[in-house]
Short mmCIF file of C-alpha atoms in Angstrom, two decimals:
data_model
loop_
_atom_site.label_atom_id
_atom_site.label_comp_id
_atom_site.label_asym_id
_atom_site.label_seq_id
_atom_site.Cartn_x
_atom_site.Cartn_y
_atom_site.Cartn_z
CA MET A 916 -41.03 2.64 -22.04
CA THR A 917 -40.28 -0.39 -19.13
CA ALA A 918 -36.79 0.57 -20.05
CA LEU A 919 -37.19 4.25 -19.07
CA ARG A 920 -39.18 3.62 -16.58
CA SER A 921 -36.53 1.35 -15.42
CA LEU A 922 -33.89 3.77 -16.09
CA GLY A 923 -35.83 5.93 -14.00
CA SER A 924 -36.07 3.66 -10.95
CA LEU A 925 -32.24 2.96 -10.85
CA GLY A 926 -31.94 6.89 -11.05
CA ASP A 927 -33.94 6.86 -7.51
CA TYR A 928 -32.11 3.87 -6.11
CA TYR A 929 -28.51 5.88 -6.87
CA ARG A 930 -29.80 9.14 -5.03
CA VAL A 931 -31.19 7.25 -2.25
CA LYS A 932 -27.74 4.61 -1.78
CA LEU A 933 -25.99 7.56 -2.70
CA LYS A 934 -26.98 9.42 0.40
CA THR A 935 -27.17 6.40 2.38
CA ASP A 936 -23.59 5.64 1.62
CA LEU A 937 -22.47 9.01 2.37
CA ALA A 938 -23.77 9.30 6.00
CA ILE A 939 -21.79 5.85 6.42
CA GLU A 940 -18.71 7.03 5.19
CA MET A 941 -19.21 10.15 7.42
CA GLN A 942 -19.18 7.62 10.39
CA TYR A 943 -15.52 6.55 9.34
CA ARG A 944 -14.19 10.04 8.95
CA GLY A 945 -10.86 9.08 10.95
CA ALA A 946 -10.17 5.95 9.12
CA MET A 947 -10.50 7.92 5.86
CA LEU A 948 -7.66 10.48 6.82
CA ILE A 949 -5.66 7.90 7.40
CA TRP A 950 -5.90 6.14 4.50
CA LEU A 951 -5.54 9.32 2.76
CA ILE A 952 -2.00 9.68 4.25
CA GLY A 953 -1.29 6.16 1.99
CA ALA A 954 -2.82 8.23 -1.00
CA VAL A 955 -1.08 11.33 -0.73
CA LEU A 956 2.54 9.55 0.24
CA GLU A 957 3.19 7.59 -2.61
CA PRO A 958 2.99 9.98 -5.56
CA LEU A 959 4.86 12.03 -2.51
CA VAL A 960 7.59 9.76 -2.58
CA PHE A 961 7.79 9.26 -6.58
CA LEU A 962 7.96 13.18 -6.73
CA ALA A 963 10.92 12.85 -4.59
CA VAL A 964 12.74 10.80 -6.18
CA TRP A 965 12.18 11.89 -9.66
CA SER A 966 13.22 15.52 -8.07
CA ALA A 967 16.31 13.97 -6.90
CA ALA A 968 17.38 12.52 -10.34
CA ALA A 969 16.56 15.99 -11.88
CA ALA A 970 19.16 17.32 -9.58
CA ALA A 971 22.03 14.86 -10.09
CA GLN A 972 21.48 15.39 -13.87
CA GLY A 973 21.44 19.11 -13.41
CA GLY A 974 17.83 20.15 -13.17
CA ALA A 975 16.50 18.15 -15.70
CA ILE A 976 15.60 14.81 -17.28
CA ASP A 977 14.10 14.51 -20.88
CA GLY A 978 13.70 17.83 -20.64
CA LEU A 979 11.57 17.40 -17.36
CA THR A 980 12.28 20.14 -14.31
CA SER A 981 11.18 18.82 -10.58
CA HIS A 982 8.86 21.27 -11.63
CA ASP A 983 6.74 19.02 -14.25
CA PHE A 984 7.40 16.17 -12.42
CA ALA A 985 5.67 18.17 -9.36
CA ALA A 986 2.47 18.84 -12.31
CA TYR A 987 2.79 15.20 -13.06
CA PHE A 988 2.71 13.58 -9.76
CA ILE A 989 -0.03 16.08 -8.55
CA ALA A 990 -2.24 15.03 -11.28
CA SER A 991 -1.45 11.69 -10.96
CA LEU A 992 -2.52 11.68 -7.40
CA VAL A 993 -5.91 13.18 -8.30
CA VAL A 994 -6.49 10.84 -11.19
CA ASN A 995 -5.90 8.06 -9.06
CA GLN A 996 -7.92 8.82 -6.23
CA LEU A 997 -10.85 9.17 -8.12
CA THR A 998 -10.66 6.19 -10.61
CA PHE A 999 -9.53 3.75 -7.79
CA SER A 1000 -11.37 1.08 -6.51
CA TRP A 1001 -11.33 -1.70 -3.94
CA VAL A 1002 -13.89 -4.04 -4.75
CA MET A 1003 -11.80 -6.66 -5.70
CA TRP A 1004 -10.18 -6.64 -2.29
CA GLU A 1005 -13.53 -7.54 -0.27
CA PHE A 1006 -15.37 -9.54 -3.09
CA GLU A 1007 -14.25 -12.99 -1.13
CA HIS A 1008 -15.72 -12.16 2.26
CA TYR A 1009 -18.38 -10.56 0.24
CA ILE A 1010 -19.20 -14.53 -0.93
CA ARG A 1011 -18.01 -16.19 2.31
CA GLU A 1012 -20.12 -13.79 4.15
CA GLY A 1013 -23.08 -14.84 2.20
CA GLU A 1014 -23.92 -10.91 1.82
CA LEU A 1015 -23.43 -11.62 -2.27
CA ALA A 1016 -26.53 -14.62 -1.64
CA ALA A 1017 -28.65 -11.73 -0.33
CA ASP A 1018 -27.89 -9.51 -2.89
CA LEU A 1019 -28.62 -11.38 -5.55
CA LEU A 1020 -31.96 -11.61 -4.65
CA ARG A 1021 -32.68 -8.19 -5.46
CA PRO A 1022 -33.68 -7.16 -9.08
CA ILE A 1023 -30.66 -4.77 -9.17
CA HIS A 1024 -26.97 -5.96 -10.42
CA PRO A 1025 -24.77 -5.63 -7.90
CA ILE A 1026 -22.22 -3.78 -9.33
CA HIS A 1027 -24.69 -0.90 -8.75
CA GLN A 1028 -24.02 -0.75 -5.20
CA ASP A 1029 -20.50 -1.01 -5.40
CA ILE A 1030 -20.34 1.75 -7.82
CA CYS A 1031 -22.40 4.03 -5.09
CA GLU A 1032 -20.10 2.93 -2.20
CA ASN A 1033 -17.39 4.06 -4.84
CA TRP A 1034 -18.54 7.32 -5.04
CA ALA A 1035 -19.47 8.28 -1.89
CA HIS A 1036 -16.45 7.60 -0.86
CA LYS A 1037 -14.79 9.83 -3.30
CA LEU A 1038 -17.47 12.60 -3.16
CA LEU A 1039 -16.38 12.61 0.77
CA THR A 1040 -12.19 12.28 0.38
CA MET A 1041 -12.24 14.92 -2.26
CA THR A 1042 -12.96 17.33 0.82
CA VAL A 1043 -9.24 16.54 2.07
CA VAL A 1044 -7.74 15.58 -1.36
CA ILE A 1045 -8.19 19.08 -2.38
CA PRO A 1046 -6.76 21.35 0.26
CA ALA A 1047 -4.06 18.16 0.04
CA VAL A 1048 -3.40 19.32 -3.59
CA ILE A 1049 -3.39 23.14 -2.40
CA LEU A 1050 -0.53 22.46 0.13
CA LEU A 1051 1.54 20.27 -2.65
CA SER A 1052 1.02 22.96 -4.88
CA LEU A 1053 2.44 25.86 -2.44
CA VAL A 1054 5.04 23.43 -1.37
CA PHE A 1055 6.31 22.00 -5.02
CA GLU A 1056 5.28 24.48 -7.04
CA PRO A 1057 4.40 22.83 -10.10
CA ALA A 1058 4.70 24.08 -13.59
CA TRP A 1059 1.10 23.51 -14.97
CA HIS A 1060 0.47 24.68 -18.94
CA PHE A 1061 -3.56 24.02 -18.96
CA GLU A 1062 -5.35 24.96 -22.04
CA ALA A 1063 -9.09 25.35 -22.11
CA TRP A 1064 -9.81 22.59 -24.41
CA SER A 1065 -7.81 19.63 -22.69
CA LEU A 1066 -9.31 20.88 -19.57
CA LEU A 1067 -13.04 20.17 -21.21
CA ALA A 1068 -11.71 17.09 -22.55
CA PHE A 1069 -10.15 15.57 -19.04
CA LEU A 1070 -13.77 15.44 -17.73
CA PRO A 1071 -15.02 12.98 -20.57
CA ALA A 1072 -11.63 11.03 -20.15
CA LEU A 1073 -11.65 10.82 -16.18
CA LEU A 1074 -15.28 9.61 -16.27
CA PHE A 1075 -13.99 7.11 -19.26
CA ALA A 1076 -11.20 6.20 -16.89
CA PHE A 1077 -13.29 5.92 -14.31
CA ALA A 1078 -15.87 3.39 -15.62
CA LEU A 1079 -12.65 1.40 -17.37
CA ARG A 1080 -10.89 0.80 -14.16
CA PHE A 1081 -13.93 0.02 -12.18
CA LEU A 1082 -14.85 -2.74 -14.43
CA PHE A 1083 -11.39 -3.98 -14.88
CA ASP A 1084 -11.50 -4.25 -10.97
CA TRP A 1085 -14.59 -5.39 -10.97
CA THR A 1086 -14.14 -8.03 -13.56
CA LEU A 1087 -10.94 -8.97 -11.72
CA ALA A 1088 -12.75 -9.71 -8.14
CA LEU A 1089 -15.15 -12.41 -9.65
CA ILE A 1090 -11.91 -14.38 -9.52
CA ALA A 1091 -13.38 -14.90 -5.74
CA PHE A 1092 -15.76 -17.48 -7.40
CA TRP A 1093 -13.18 -19.63 -8.40
CA THR A 1094 -10.20 -19.26 -5.76
CA THR A 1095 -9.77 -18.33 -2.06
CA ARG A 1096 -5.97 -16.98 -3.03
CA THR A 1097 -7.52 -13.76 -4.35
CA ALA A 1098 -5.02 -11.60 -3.07
CA SER A 1099 -2.57 -12.79 -4.85
CA ALA A 1100 -4.05 -12.56 -8.19
CA ASN A 1101 -4.78 -8.61 -6.61
CA GLN A 1102 -1.37 -7.97 -6.43
CA LEU A 1103 -0.32 -8.88 -9.31
CA ALA A 1104 -2.70 -6.74 -11.07
CA GLN A 1105 -1.62 -4.03 -9.08
CA THR A 1106 1.91 -4.74 -10.09
CA VAL A 1107 1.54 -4.25 -13.74
CA PHE A 1108 -0.55 -1.43 -13.22
CA LEU A 1109 2.17 0.42 -11.46
CA PHE A 1110 4.58 -0.19 -14.61
CA PHE A 1111 2.01 0.48 -17.12
CA SER A 1112 -0.27 3.21 -15.88
CA GLY A 1113 2.17 5.76 -15.27
CA ARG A 1114 1.74 5.69 -11.99
CA LEU A 1115 5.49 5.05 -10.76
CA ALA A 1116 6.54 7.82 -13.40
CA PRO A 1117 5.84 9.39 -16.56
CA LEU A 1118 5.43 6.85 -19.57
CA SER A 1119 7.21 8.72 -21.64
CA LEU A 1120 10.51 8.13 -19.47
CA PHE A 1121 9.89 4.02 -20.03
CA PRO A 1122 12.22 2.24 -22.55
CA PRO A 1123 10.73 2.24 -26.18
CA VAL A 1124 9.39 -1.21 -26.01
CA LEU A 1125 7.79 -1.01 -22.71
CA VAL A 1126 6.22 2.46 -23.82
CA THR A 1127 4.56 0.73 -26.71
CA ILE A 1128 3.43 -2.41 -24.70
CA SER A 1129 1.20 0.46 -22.70
CA PHE A 1130 -0.31 1.85 -25.56
CA ILE A 1131 -1.52 -1.74 -26.27
CA LEU A 1132 -2.42 -2.67 -22.47
CA PRO A 1133 -5.60 -1.02 -21.27
CA PHE A 1134 -3.39 0.36 -17.88
CA ARG A 1135 -2.18 3.57 -19.67
CA TRP A 1136 -6.42 4.56 -20.59
CA MET A 1137 -6.77 4.20 -16.76
CA LEU A 1138 -4.46 6.77 -15.34
CA ALA A 1139 -1.48 8.27 -17.34
CA PHE A 1140 -3.96 9.59 -20.45
CA PRO A 1141 -6.14 11.65 -18.43
CA ILE A 1142 -3.18 13.14 -16.75
CA GLU A 1143 -1.31 13.97 -19.94
CA LEU A 1144 -4.29 15.55 -21.45
CA ILE A 1145 -4.83 17.75 -18.24
CA LEU A 1146 -1.02 19.07 -18.43
CA GLY A 1147 -1.79 19.78 -21.68
CA GLN A 1148 0.54 17.37 -23.13
CA LEU A 1149 -1.51 15.84 -26.12
CA THR A 1150 -3.25 17.28 -29.74
CA PRO A 1151 -7.16 17.27 -29.74
CA ALA A 1152 -6.80 14.46 -32.16
CA GLN A 1153 -4.71 12.78 -29.42
CA ALA A 1154 -7.32 13.23 -27.19
CA LEU A 1155 -10.23 12.13 -29.51
CA TRP A 1156 -8.22 8.63 -30.31
CA GLY A 1157 -7.59 8.34 -26.55
CA MET A 1158 -11.34 8.16 -25.78
CA ALA A 1159 -12.01 6.30 -28.71
CA ILE A 1160 -9.58 3.79 -27.37
CA GLN A 1161 -11.08 4.25 -23.62
CA LEU A 1162 -14.91 3.54 -24.78
CA GLY A 1163 -13.26 0.66 -26.98
CA TRP A 1164 -11.69 -1.05 -23.58
CA ILE A 1165 -15.03 -0.01 -21.67
CA ALA A 1166 -17.22 -2.11 -24.08
CA ALA A 1167 -14.68 -5.23 -24.50
CA ILE A 1168 -14.19 -5.48 -20.67
CA LEU A 1169 -17.76 -5.42 -19.90
CA LEU A 1170 -18.77 -8.02 -22.53
CA LEU A 1171 -16.21 -9.98 -20.82
CA MET A 1172 -17.82 -8.72 -17.38
CA ARG A 1173 -21.09 -10.22 -18.56
CA PHE A 1174 -19.73 -13.36 -19.79
CA VAL A 1175 -17.77 -14.24 -16.24
CA TRP A 1176 -20.72 -12.94 -14.10
CA ARG A 1177 -23.28 -15.41 -16.04
CA VAL A 1178 -20.95 -18.51 -16.03
CA ALA A 1179 -19.96 -17.63 -11.90
CA ILE A 1180 -23.16 -17.34 -11.13
CA ARG A 1181 -24.20 -20.65 -12.61
CA ARG A 1182 -21.45 -22.34 -10.36
CA PHE A 1183 -22.71 -20.60 -7.02
CA SER A 1184 -24.06 -21.96 -4.23
CA ALA A 1185 -25.21 -20.47 -0.75
CA VAL A 1186 -26.54 -21.94 2.32
CA GLY A 1187 -29.18 -19.75 4.14
CA GLY A 1188 -28.56 -16.34 3.60
CA MET B 566 17.78 -15.54 32.38
CA ARG B 567 17.97 -18.97 31.00
CA ASP B 568 14.41 -20.15 31.77
CA ARG B 569 13.16 -16.79 29.72
CA ILE B 570 15.27 -18.16 26.47
CA ALA B 571 13.72 -21.38 26.92
CA LEU B 572 10.32 -19.80 27.25
CA VAL B 573 10.74 -17.68 24.05
CA GLY B 574 12.42 -20.84 22.38
CA THR B 575 9.02 -22.60 23.65
CA TYR B 576 6.57 -19.69 22.24
CA MET B 577 8.50 -19.80 19.06
CA ARG B 578 8.40 -23.30 18.44
CA LEU B 579 4.48 -23.34 19.31
CA ALA B 580 3.94 -20.94 16.92
CA VAL B 581 6.19 -22.45 14.22
CA LEU B 582 4.03 -25.77 14.37
CA ASN B 583 0.73 -23.50 14.40
CA GLU B 584 1.62 -21.63 11.13
CA LEU B 585 2.83 -24.75 9.39
CA GLN B 586 -0.55 -25.75 9.31
CA TYR B 587 -1.24 -23.07 6.60
CA ARG B 588 1.52 -24.34 3.58
CA ALA B 589 -0.33 -21.98 1.12
CA ASN B 590 0.64 -19.29 3.03
CA PHE B 591 4.23 -19.97 1.85
CA TRP B 592 3.17 -19.80 -1.74
CA GLY B 593 1.50 -16.53 -1.33
CA SER B 594 4.61 -15.13 0.76
CA LEU B 595 6.82 -16.17 -2.07
CA LEU B 596 5.34 -14.52 -5.06
CA GLU B 597 4.60 -11.23 -2.65
CA GLY B 598 7.81 -10.85 -2.61
CA PHE B 599 8.79 -11.70 -5.55
CA LEU B 600 6.37 -8.93 -6.96
CA GLY B 601 7.10 -6.33 -4.43
CA LEU B 602 10.74 -7.17 -6.07
CA ALA B 603 9.84 -6.89 -9.52
CA VAL B 604 8.40 -3.19 -8.77
CA ALA B 605 11.65 -1.88 -7.07
CA LEU B 606 14.19 -3.60 -9.83
CA GLY B 607 11.69 -2.14 -12.14
CA SER B 608 12.00 1.32 -10.92
CA LEU B 609 15.25 1.16 -10.20
CA ALA B 610 16.46 0.20 -14.29
CA VAL B 611 13.67 3.37 -15.18
CA ILE B 612 15.41 5.66 -12.77
CA PHE B 613 18.87 4.79 -14.18
CA GLY B 614 18.43 4.48 -17.20
CA HIS B 615 17.81 8.75 -16.61
CA THR B 616 20.38 9.21 -14.40
CA ASP B 617 23.84 7.53 -12.63
CA ASN B 618 23.19 8.62 -9.50
CA LEU B 619 20.34 9.76 -6.72
CA ALA B 620 21.47 12.31 -4.26
CA GLY B 621 24.30 10.24 -4.00
CA TRP B 622 23.34 6.94 -4.27
CA SER B 623 24.66 4.63 -7.27
CA ALA B 624 22.52 1.77 -8.91
CA MET B 625 23.89 -0.62 -6.73
CA GLU B 626 23.95 1.07 -3.76
CA LEU B 627 20.40 2.20 -3.44
CA LEU B 628 19.84 -1.95 -4.51
CA ALA B 629 21.30 -2.74 -1.83
CA LEU B 630 19.27 -0.60 0.27
CA VAL B 631 16.37 -2.33 -1.39
CA GLY B 632 17.94 -5.26 0.24
CA ILE B 633 18.02 -3.84 3.46
CA TYR B 634 14.49 -2.71 3.30
CA TYR B 635 13.18 -6.22 2.65
CA ILE B 636 15.70 -7.59 5.55
CA MET B 637 13.96 -5.16 8.27
CA SER B 638 10.23 -5.95 6.31
CA GLY B 639 10.49 -9.59 6.81
CA TYR B 640 11.93 -8.90 10.07
CA ILE B 641 9.05 -7.00 11.28
CA GLN B 642 6.30 -8.89 9.06
CA THR B 643 7.75 -12.61 10.89
CA PHE B 644 8.12 -11.60 14.60
CA VAL B 645 6.93 -7.77 15.32
CA GLN B 646 3.81 -7.29 13.30
CA PRO B 647 2.06 -10.73 14.29
CA SER B 648 2.97 -10.41 18.07
CA MET B 649 1.20 -6.82 18.03
CA GLU B 650 -1.46 -7.70 16.48
CA ARG B 651 -2.37 -10.61 19.11
CA LEU B 652 -1.75 -7.92 21.42
CA LEU B 653 -4.62 -5.45 20.05
CA ARG B 654 -7.24 -8.60 19.54
CA ASP B 655 -6.60 -9.37 23.16
CA VAL B 656 -7.09 -5.69 24.60
CA HIS B 657 -10.20 -5.75 22.24
CA LYS B 658 -11.85 -8.94 23.26
CA GLY B 659 -10.28 -8.59 27.08
CA THR B 660 -8.31 -11.97 26.69
CA LEU B 661 -5.33 -10.15 27.24
CA ASP B 662 -6.16 -10.91 31.11
CA PHE B 663 -4.70 -14.95 30.97
CA THR B 664 -1.04 -13.43 29.52
CA LEU B 665 -1.00 -10.72 32.48
CA THR B 666 -1.80 -13.24 35.51
CA LYS B 667 1.24 -15.51 34.07
CA PRO B 668 4.26 -15.13 36.41
CA GLU B 669 6.73 -14.03 34.16
CA ASP B 670 7.19 -10.19 32.00
CA ALA B 671 3.69 -9.49 30.21
CA GLN B 672 5.84 -7.89 28.02
CA LEU B 673 8.29 -10.41 26.94
CA LEU B 674 5.18 -12.87 26.80
CA VAL B 675 3.25 -10.38 24.32
CA SER B 676 6.41 -9.45 21.77
CA VAL B 677 6.84 -13.39 21.29
CA ARG B 678 3.67 -14.63 21.15
CA ALA B 679 3.04 -15.09 17.35
CA PHE B 680 5.78 -15.64 14.82
CA ALA B 681 4.70 -15.69 10.83
CA VAL B 682 7.69 -17.80 9.97
CA TRP B 683 6.71 -18.01 6.06
CA ASN B 684 7.25 -14.22 6.26
CA LEU B 685 10.97 -14.92 6.73
CA ILE B 686 11.20 -15.52 2.79
CA TYR B 687 11.59 -11.90 2.50
CA VAL B 688 14.32 -11.62 5.19
CA LEU B 689 16.44 -14.21 2.78
CA LEU B 690 15.21 -12.33 -0.32
CA GLY B 691 16.58 -9.46 1.13
CA ILE B 692 20.23 -10.72 1.99
CA ALA B 693 20.09 -12.49 -1.53
CA VAL B 694 19.40 -8.69 -3.22
CA VAL B 695 22.01 -7.28 -0.40
CA VAL B 696 25.09 -9.77 -1.53
CA PHE B 697 24.09 -9.30 -5.66
CA ALA B 698 24.28 -5.98 -5.12
CA LEU B 699 27.84 -5.57 -3.60
CA ALA B 700 29.29 -8.87 -5.89
CA ARG B 701 28.19 -6.77 -8.68
CA ALA B 702 29.18 -3.58 -7.12
CA GLY B 703 32.71 -4.53 -7.34
CA ASP B 704 34.51 -3.60 -4.51
CA ALA B 705 33.59 -6.05 -1.29
CA PRO B 706 32.91 -3.64 1.73
CA SER B 707 35.25 -3.67 4.60
CA THR B 708 35.10 -5.19 8.18
CA GLY B 709 34.36 -2.20 9.59
CA GLN B 710 31.72 -1.34 7.38
CA ILE B 711 30.04 -5.17 7.98
CA VAL B 712 30.64 -4.75 11.44
CA ALA B 713 28.71 -1.33 11.62
CA PHE B 714 26.32 -2.67 8.94
CA VAL B 715 25.35 -5.53 11.44
CA VAL B 716 25.05 -3.43 14.68
CA THR B 717 23.00 -0.33 12.88
CA LEU B 718 20.36 -3.25 11.58
CA LEU B 719 20.42 -4.39 14.65
CA LEU B 720 19.69 -1.56 16.36
CA GLY B 721 17.20 -0.44 13.83
CA GLY B 722 15.42 -3.40 14.51
CA VAL B 723 15.27 -2.58 18.23
CA ILE B 724 14.24 0.58 17.51
CA VAL B 725 11.32 -0.66 15.38
CA TYR B 726 10.22 -3.01 17.68
CA SER B 727 9.94 -0.20 19.95
CA PHE B 728 8.15 1.53 18.23
CA TRP B 729 5.46 -0.84 17.29
CA LEU B 730 5.21 -1.63 21.12
CA MET B 731 4.06 2.26 21.77
CA LEU B 732 1.45 2.00 18.94
CA ALA B 733 -0.21 -1.09 20.28
CA THR B 734 0.27 0.08 23.64
CA ILE B 735 -2.21 3.19 22.52
CA ALA B 736 -4.57 0.56 22.22
CA PHE B 737 -4.99 0.22 26.65
CA TRP B 738 -6.66 3.48 25.85
CA TYR B 739 -8.19 3.72 22.62
CA ILE B 740 -9.10 0.05 21.55
CA LYS B 741 -9.33 0.54 18.01
CA ILE B 742 -6.26 1.50 16.41
CA GLU B 743 -5.62 -0.76 13.70
CA ASN B 744 -5.72 2.51 11.65
CA ILE B 745 -2.81 3.44 12.78
CA LEU B 746 -1.15 0.51 11.96
CA VAL B 747 -1.85 1.33 8.71
CA ILE B 748 -0.40 5.11 8.83
CA PHE B 749 3.18 3.13 9.89
CA GLN B 750 2.81 0.71 6.88
CA SER B 751 1.96 3.71 3.85
CA MET B 752 5.06 5.70 5.75
CA TYR B 753 7.35 2.91 5.84
CA GLU B 754 6.68 2.29 2.07
CA ALA B 755 8.87 5.72 1.96
CA GLY B 756 11.84 3.91 3.33
CA ARG B 757 12.79 1.95 0.06
CA TRP B 758 14.29 5.32 -0.65
CA PRO B 759 17.25 6.50 1.00
CA VAL B 760 15.26 9.32 3.32
CA GLY B 761 18.13 11.95 2.22
CA ILE B 762 15.90 12.46 -0.93
CA TYR B 763 12.99 13.48 0.67
CA PRO B 764 11.90 17.32 1.85
CA PRO B 765 13.04 18.10 5.17
CA VAL B 766 10.03 17.82 6.95
CA LEU B 767 9.28 14.55 5.78
CA ARG B 768 12.71 13.47 6.38
CA LEU B 769 12.29 14.83 9.91
CA MET B 770 9.10 12.30 10.16
CA LEU B 771 10.98 9.55 8.86
CA THR B 772 14.02 9.67 11.34
CA PHE B 773 11.64 10.37 14.64
CA LEU B 774 7.99 10.02 13.55
CA VAL B 775 8.20 6.51 11.72
CA PRO B 776 11.90 5.98 12.37
CA VAL B 777 12.44 4.28 8.94
CA ALA B 778 15.55 5.99 8.47
CA PHE B 779 17.14 4.60 11.51
CA ALA B 780 15.87 0.94 10.10
CA VAL B 781 16.84 1.09 6.45
CA THR B 782 18.92 4.05 5.54
CA VAL B 783 21.59 4.13 8.33
CA PRO B 784 22.11 0.44 7.84
CA ALA B 785 22.34 0.46 3.99
CA SER B 786 24.79 3.91 4.59
CA ALA B 787 27.13 2.04 6.97
CA LEU B 788 27.19 -0.95 4.42
CA VAL B 789 28.05 1.48 1.68
CA GLY B 790 30.77 3.23 4.20
CA ARG B 791 29.08 6.58 3.90
CA VAL B 792 28.34 7.17 7.64
CA SER B 793 29.92 9.63 9.99
CA GLY B 794 30.52 8.71 14.02
CA ALA B 795 28.03 10.72 14.83
CA ALA B 796 25.39 9.09 13.12
CA LEU B 797 26.20 5.44 14.87
CA ALA B 798 26.73 7.39 17.54
CA GLY B 799 22.45 8.89 17.35
CA THR B 800 21.79 5.62 16.40
CA LEU B 801 22.67 3.82 19.50
CA LEU B 802 21.18 6.77 21.23
CA ALA B 803 18.10 6.35 19.52
CA ALA B 804 17.62 2.50 20.19
CA LEU B 805 18.37 2.99 23.93
CA GLY B 806 15.79 6.04 24.12
CA PHE B 807 12.79 4.14 22.33
CA PHE B 808 13.42 0.70 23.98
CA VAL B 809 13.27 2.77 27.06
CA ALA B 810 10.45 5.17 26.26
CA ALA B 811 8.44 2.02 25.05
CA ARG B 812 9.08 0.08 28.20
CA LEU B 813 7.68 2.93 30.31
CA PHE B 814 4.94 3.49 28.35
CA TRP B 815 4.17 -0.30 28.43
CA ARG B 816 4.05 -0.12 32.15
CA ARG B 817 1.58 2.75 32.11
CA GLY B 818 -0.43 0.80 29.48
CA VAL B 819 -1.02 -2.09 31.55
CA ARG B 820 -1.86 -0.14 34.72
CA ALA B 821 -4.56 1.45 32.22
CA TYR B 822 -6.15 -2.05 31.15
CA ALA B 823 -8.90 -2.40 32.60
CA GLY B 824 -9.34 -6.38 31.92
CA ALA B 825 -12.81 -8.12 30.67
CA SER B 826 -13.06 -10.40 34.07
CA ALA B 827 -12.39 -8.47 36.29
#
């Protein structure tokens, strides 16, 4: 009963916090637009590069034409936008400025407020991402091969991808308890992510060894898996397996996060607040 | 003129001494440099596993372009960006008054005040990559190619400086413009690849709106001997145009500056 009540009050918290965060995000509309230019430009650059490579090879690479690359990178833009977070870049500041000390006094885990901030940002940016996707589709004529079941399966896969990536980033952010050089750690994580998540290129184009590694690491399941699913490249069995692996990773990282968080809080001391 | 050079020297020495207090930054810059290089090399390796050229560029030619991109980024992050960020801060806080009241050209002063010496590591890394790529490519570039490369690289440096100064000058009217610098940075990333691979609209933007084409693609083309006389003349004209425009814009900006103490 108390569990149910606390779940209900968590729901209330999310409702109110999301509403305030949306209002806050609205204040930074200009900044948001500017950040989006970067978010759209990166997949656009990779699309241009692979289209040029396909053109140099007589129109297709491994059977992928520039229209297939367009579909891949437009899907990549959407999935990346919906799953990314920035907590690991802010955590150091958050500890140093004493905001964490105040948040620790609340009867709610600080991860919830980060989730709300993230969702508020996503909700608002979608109003720009969707027109951008339509525009890019008109210009680059992506070859979509949608299937009803994979579109449906895409939704939970996307949600799991977000949960996995968010938990991963949040655990990474906890490094800030031990060092002040978090930027280097984040950069390193971002580099590995770029290669093994499928952001740089469809993973099928990578050398076989790297493809195998990509299946072992968690990053493919944060980005490439939902993309391949919505592009209709997976069988139903592969889709189910993928989601099972996503859930396995979520459970593993959740355990790790709880452990690291407990150790971190024990060594954390703050003055005032 | 001699006074001015001595002045710039003094400012730079001060900036270096200041930066030497933060030695740990060196390791951060080094690590980031190598990570960025790993991304560049890795993506080239994956792409050239599937093709032997990209819009006419061979793998080693593109690697040389990556090296030039690094040299230019190192120059921006060492000399241009720190000074311009300092300028933005000064405009924001009103402390630019102290610079404007000095009996020396204010544009010169704001352009040499900060110097993030550790970022020179990117320039060195870039030079190493260019030399490696040329050695692997086999035939060495001719003297003419090297001269054209050095000249276009210097002109590219002038263009990038002028462009940053114009961006920073906007701050005299609109105080909060840090976000505009973010746009520049994300668009500059597109310069890792020759601008010829982009769709026409984007290519135009990368040439005139954010002059990455002049900063990276043109010097790289000059180095591999694929630049026309017209492109060289165009680069020279662009450098002159950008520099004069930045100068005029700066003058107007200073006039619009209200100051904090006044």
